């Protein structure tokens, strides 16, 4: 029976290819969008990380607003081996190195790891061995592991590479292993080195662990909390024990905001899929109505209601199969777009992109079956409820009012969902436009500033004073070059890269109940303002007076001046950096600059302060200092000159992550841009589907009332009367849909509102255009049915009857 119904459904669809292709395109688009966003959720949330026992892996560190932060190396050394809830604890930090394998030095992303970290991740080398505990000792022979891709391209896939000595940032090391290309942890790393941790170094390191068998995360959290007081007592005087948290490993790698937004985008895609189902259901209702005489005859000849429903659902099954076939390339194409736009700028996220795997395929099949039942259920139910006597009596030419009522109700639903989705799209598009319209920080053109990070070899830079001398020498070299306006060494790229967030307060101020005020802080040399074109509003900037041993000073921005000293002169006032800690530092304000945004463009605006590079010895942000050069020449051509200037001071120093300030700002805005693109695509598809739905219902209504319009024209009705008749149906459907849509869009906009993304709830500049766009699209959709109604020939209409 099923095969016969499927065969008949196939023949019906083959006779109406336009209807079949339109239904498949509508349903496939909604299905493809939903599968694409499910694939993202599957990668980021549902699927474990690609490591053995991934469900037991955790991250430890300071609490962060978006991800779990790093930990001080002294805290790690005190905790290592002490937490019984963890059977392994490991640490790592990312660096850049110059690797010379005998064919010239080249920069490589590198990671320094403890041996326990590599064992914790369960990576198995394809050649040689991994890191061993003895490699962690400071006096151990230097060793290095390389990635499979590097092994093949730089070492010619030499099977005898083990034991080969290579130069790593001026230090010789023996290659002891080759790791598989699929590993690359973290940040698409190709080189791994031992991490030699010694007390008193105070490096910021990423710390990961593995729960002991039978231990749950809450138990591990309780044990870590119990260690907080003991950790503070164990640390030497002058050091603080930061609050630490323990979370699943993904919490240290995937921003919480990213997970939240992917879920919201998935909800929007489900709405689009609902619209697609409604549209296909409307199309099938029209087809069922055209077959009502056939269905009545089949019922009279003995076909049961179940058999009639099965016939209607068989048609939906074919449409669902075609939609699924279309959905897979849409899902793949959207995934490739995401890879190009997002992962190219955030290589650490590539661990989470599984693409179309077995889970996505299974989800797609289940979702296709569900949408088939949803789209075909109502038409099948209506087909089985055909009024046998009336249908046979009127020869199948009845009004089909029951079908029409269902179609109209579903169209109202389409309009309402379209308003909701367009409001979401409008919020993000408006936020992107506002963000792009904001001027860059400072008067210098962001495209004319080349920035880079620098990795210094371990030898010769044990003290921070040595690092400071290096940066001073490089800046002096760069400032002498032709085409250079100015150059600076700093820990921040305004609008693109933050130095650090730190607590600040006024002297003697008690800690507020909500915590110490937080500020964006950057270490900067005396040329920072001139390089970025930042305006000095009051006082002076750093100069030769501000050196190690002199009075600690700071330059603040206008936002901090207003927050701490409103309507007062902030010059020569003092503020406290790191308040409430043993190493709190009192700084004297010597200058005020224009409002800064030292973090990326999507970071919540905070007060900002700068401290001089010459006074930053011992500050952990010093390890993040990089270079910025403002040039008049082509920035691409200048990159080699920048590298030459660095190597003139130290040939073993490695520069990496070279980019213009404009590029860094673009990457910082990339998350919002991707969100805007996805929501805009969702809103556009929803608008097209709603317009198509309105067109279908109105065209069906006009076709059903052909005889009525013919008679009215025959007795003298003018065109205006016909237009008003068609418009009344459009008006109530559109009006009711808009009202329901606004009621649903208000809480939806509250969910999407985020000050960090510059999206605002209940924004009339978003709601009003969304409503106008829906109204405009509806009027366009109504144009063709209205013209058809006006062209009804009375003689033909009556003859047809």
PDB file of N, CA, C and O in Angstrom, residues 33-60:
ATOM      1  N   UNK A  33      19.613  25.828   6.794  1.00  0.00           N
ATOM      2  CA  UNK A  33      20.002  26.812   7.814  1.00  0.00           C
ATOM      3  C   UNK A  33      20.003  26.181   9.206  1.00  0.00           C
ATOM      4  O   UNK A  33      20.924  26.390  10.005  1.00  0.00           O
ATOM      5  N   UNK A  34      18.963  25.403   9.493  1.00  0.00           N
ATOM      6  CA  UNK A  34      18.858  24.789  10.819  1.00  0.00           C
ATOM      7  C   UNK A  34      19.961  23.759  11.032  1.00  0.00           C
ATOM      8  O   UNK A  34      20.561  23.686  12.111  1.00  0.00           O
ATOM      9  N   UNK A  35      20.262  22.976  10.016  1.00  0.00           N
ATOM     10  CA  UNK A  35      21.330  21.984  10.147  1.00  0.00           C
ATOM     11  C   UNK A  35      22.692  22.644  10.320  1.00  0.00           C
ATOM     12  O   UNK A  35      23.539  22.169  11.086  1.00  0.00           O
ATOM     13  N   UNK A  36      22.922  23.750   9.608  1.00  0.00           N
ATOM     14  CA  UNK A  36      24.194  24.464   9.739  1.00  0.00           C
ATOM     15  C   UNK A  36      24.406  24.938  11.167  1.00  0.00           C
ATOM     16  O   UNK A  36      25.491  24.763  11.748  1.00  0.00           O
ATOM     17  N   UNK A  37      23.373  25.524  11.764  1.00  0.00           N
ATOM     18  CA  UNK A  37      23.524  26.041  13.125  1.00  0.00           C
ATOM     19  C   UNK A  37      23.530  24.902  14.143  1.00  0.00           C
ATOM     20  O   UNK A  37      24.175  25.006  15.186  1.00  0.00           O
ATOM     21  N   UNK A  38      22.846  23.796  13.838  1.00  0.00           N
ATOM     22  CA  UNK A  38      22.979  22.633  14.725  1.00  0.00           C
ATOM     23  C   UNK A  38      24.404  22.088  14.680  1.00  0.00           C
ATOM     24  O   UNK A  38      24.950  21.670  15.703  1.00  0.00           O
ATOM     25  N   UNK A  39      25.028  22.114  13.504  1.00  0.00           N
ATOM     26  CA  UNK A  39      26.414  21.661  13.393  1.00  0.00           C
ATOM     27  C   UNK A  39      27.323  22.521  14.270  1.00  0.00           C
ATOM     28  O   UNK A  39      28.267  22.014  14.889  1.00  0.00           O
ATOM     29  N   UNK A  40      27.047  23.824  14.345  1.00  0.00           N
ATOM     30  CA  UNK A  40      27.845  24.702  15.209  1.00  0.00           C
ATOM     31  C   UNK A  40      27.626  24.358  16.673  1.00  0.00           C
ATOM     32  O   UNK A  40      28.577  24.297  17.466  1.00  0.00           O
ATOM     33  N   UNK A  41      26.370  24.143  17.062  1.00  0.00           N
ATOM     34  CA  UNK A  41      26.077  23.765  18.447  1.00  0.00           C
ATOM     35  C   UNK A  41      26.692  22.406  18.760  1.00  0.00           C
ATOM     36  O   UNK A  41      27.262  22.184  19.838  1.00  0.00           O
ATOM     37  N   UNK A  42      26.595  21.489  17.816  1.00  0.00           N
ATOM     38  CA  UNK A  42      27.182  20.169  17.996  1.00  0.00           C
ATOM     39  C   UNK A  42      28.681  20.266  18.254  1.00  0.00           C
ATOM     40  O   UNK A  42      29.230  19.571  19.113  1.00  0.00           O
ATOM     41  N   UNK A  43      29.352  21.165  17.527  1.00  0.00           N
ATOM     42  CA  UNK A  43      30.802  21.306  17.681  1.00  0.00           C
ATOM     43  C   UNK A  43      31.168  21.997  18.975  1.00  0.00           C
ATOM     44  O   UNK A  43      32.111  21.600  19.662  1.00  0.00           O
ATOM     45  N   UNK A  44      30.427  23.066  19.332  1.00  0.00           N
ATOM     46  CA  UNK A  44      30.817  23.897  20.470  1.00  0.00           C
ATOM     47  C   UNK A  44      30.310  23.376  21.805  1.00  0.00           C
ATOM     48  O   UNK A  44      30.940  23.596  22.837  1.00  0.00           O
ATOM     49  N   UNK A  45      29.159  22.702  21.803  1.00  0.00           N
ATOM     50  CA  UNK A  45      28.504  22.361  23.065  1.00  0.00           C
ATOM     51  C   UNK A  45      28.333  20.856  23.249  1.00  0.00           C
ATOM     52  O   UNK A  45      28.695  20.304  24.289  1.00  0.00           O
ATOM     53  N   UNK A  46      27.776  20.194  22.247  1.00  0.00           N
ATOM     54  CA  UNK A  46      27.360  18.812  22.436  1.00  0.00           C
ATOM     55  C   UNK A  46      28.508  17.820  22.331  1.00  0.00           C
ATOM     56  O   UNK A  46      28.583  16.873  23.113  1.00  0.00           O
ATOM     57  N   UNK A  47      29.388  18.039  21.362  1.00  0.00           N
ATOM     58  CA  UNK A  47      30.472  17.087  21.159  1.00  0.00           C
ATOM     59  C   UNK A  47      31.633  17.380  22.109  1.00  0.00           C
ATOM     60  O   UNK A  47      32.014  18.531  22.290  1.00  0.00           O
ATOM     61  N   UNK A  48      32.217  16.369  22.710  1.00  0.00           N
ATOM     62  CA  UNK A  48      33.400  16.608  23.554  1.00  0.00           C
ATOM     63  C   UNK A  48      34.603  16.989  22.708  1.00  0.00           C
ATOM     64  O   UNK A  48      34.616  16.798  21.493  1.00  0.00           O
ATOM     65  N   UNK A  49      35.596  17.534  23.356  1.00  0.00           N
ATOM     66  CA  UNK A  49      36.831  17.874  22.667  1.00  0.00           C
ATOM     67  C   UNK A  49      37.500  16.600  22.134  1.00  0.00           C
ATOM     68  O   UNK A  49      37.305  15.509  22.680  1.00  0.00           O
ATOM     69  N   UNK A  50      38.304  16.733  21.069  1.00  0.00           N
ATOM     70  CA  UNK A  50      38.889  15.537  20.440  1.00  0.00           C
ATOM     71  C   UNK A  50      40.077  14.981  21.212  1.00  0.00           C
ATOM     72  O   UNK A  50      41.160  14.799  20.668  1.00  0.00           O
ATOM     73  N   UNK A  51      39.873  14.728  22.504  1.00  0.00           N
ATOM     74  CA  UNK A  51      40.916  14.159  23.355  1.00  0.00           C
ATOM     75  C   UNK A  51      40.339  12.973  24.118  1.00  0.00           C
ATOM     76  O   UNK A  51      39.132  12.940  24.412  1.00  0.00           O
ATOM     77  N   UNK A  52      41.152  11.995  24.477  1.00  0.00           N
ATOM     78  CA  UNK A  52      40.661  10.875  25.287  1.00  0.00           C
ATOM     79  C   UNK A  52      40.117  11.375  26.630  1.00  0.00           C
ATOM     80  O   UNK A  52      40.647  12.323  27.221  1.00  0.00           O
ATOM     81  N   UNK A  53      39.045  10.751  27.104  1.00  0.00           N
ATOM     82  CA  UNK A  53      38.410  11.125  28.380  1.00  0.00           C
ATOM     83  C   UNK A  53      38.078  12.613  28.417  1.00  0.00           C
ATOM     84  O   UNK A  53      38.246  13.277  29.446  1.00  0.00           O
ATOM     85  N   UNK A  54      37.595  13.143  27.277  1.00  0.00           N
ATOM     86  CA  UNK A  54      37.341  14.585  27.193  1.00  0.00           C
ATOM     87  C   UNK A  54      36.329  15.044  28.216  1.00  0.00           C
ATOM     88  O   UNK A  54      36.381  16.187  28.687  1.00  0.00           O
ATOM     89  N   UNK A  55      35.393  14.171  28.592  1.00  0.00           N
ATOM     90  CA  UNK A  55      34.379  14.561  29.571  1.00  0.00           C
ATOM     91  C   UNK A  55      34.947  14.801  30.953  1.00  0.00           C
ATOM     92  O   UNK A  55      34.298  15.441  31.784  1.00  0.00           O
ATOM     93  N   UNK A  56      36.162  14.303  31.222  1.00  0.00           N
ATOM     94  CA  UNK A  56      36.777  14.499  32.540  1.00  0.00           C
ATOM     95  C   UNK A  56      37.793  15.639  32.539  1.00  0.00           C
ATOM     96  O   UNK A  56      38.355  15.964  33.586  1.00  0.00           O
ATOM     97  N   UNK A  57      38.047  16.245  31.391  1.00  0.00           N
ATOM     98  CA  UNK A  57      39.041  17.319  31.326  1.00  0.00           C
ATOM     99  C   UNK A  57      38.437  18.629  31.824  1.00  0.00           C
ATOM    100  O   UNK A  57      37.296  18.968  31.507  1.00  0.00           O
ATOM    101  N   UNK A  58      39.228  19.366  32.599  1.00  0.00           N
ATOM    102  CA  UNK A  58      38.773  20.620  33.199  1.00  0.00           C
ATOM    103  C   UNK A  58      39.837  21.690  33.003  1.00  0.00           C
ATOM    104  O   UNK A  58      40.998  21.395  32.683  1.00  0.00           O
ATOM    105  N   UNK A  59      39.439  22.939  33.197  1.00  0.00           N
ATOM    106  CA  UNK A  59      40.358  24.065  33.164  1.00  0.00           C
ATOM    107  C   UNK A  59      40.311  24.752  34.519  1.00  0.00           C
ATOM    108  O   UNK A  59      39.250  24.872  35.136  1.00  0.00           O
ATOM    109  N   UNK A  60      41.461  25.177  34.999  1.00  0.00           N
ATOM    110  CA  UNK A  60      41.567  25.909  36.262  1.00  0.00           C
ATOM    111  C   UNK A  60      42.163  27.274  35.964  1.00  0.00           C
ATOM    112  O   UNK A  60      43.092  27.395  35.150  1.00  0.00           O
TER     113      UNK A  60
END
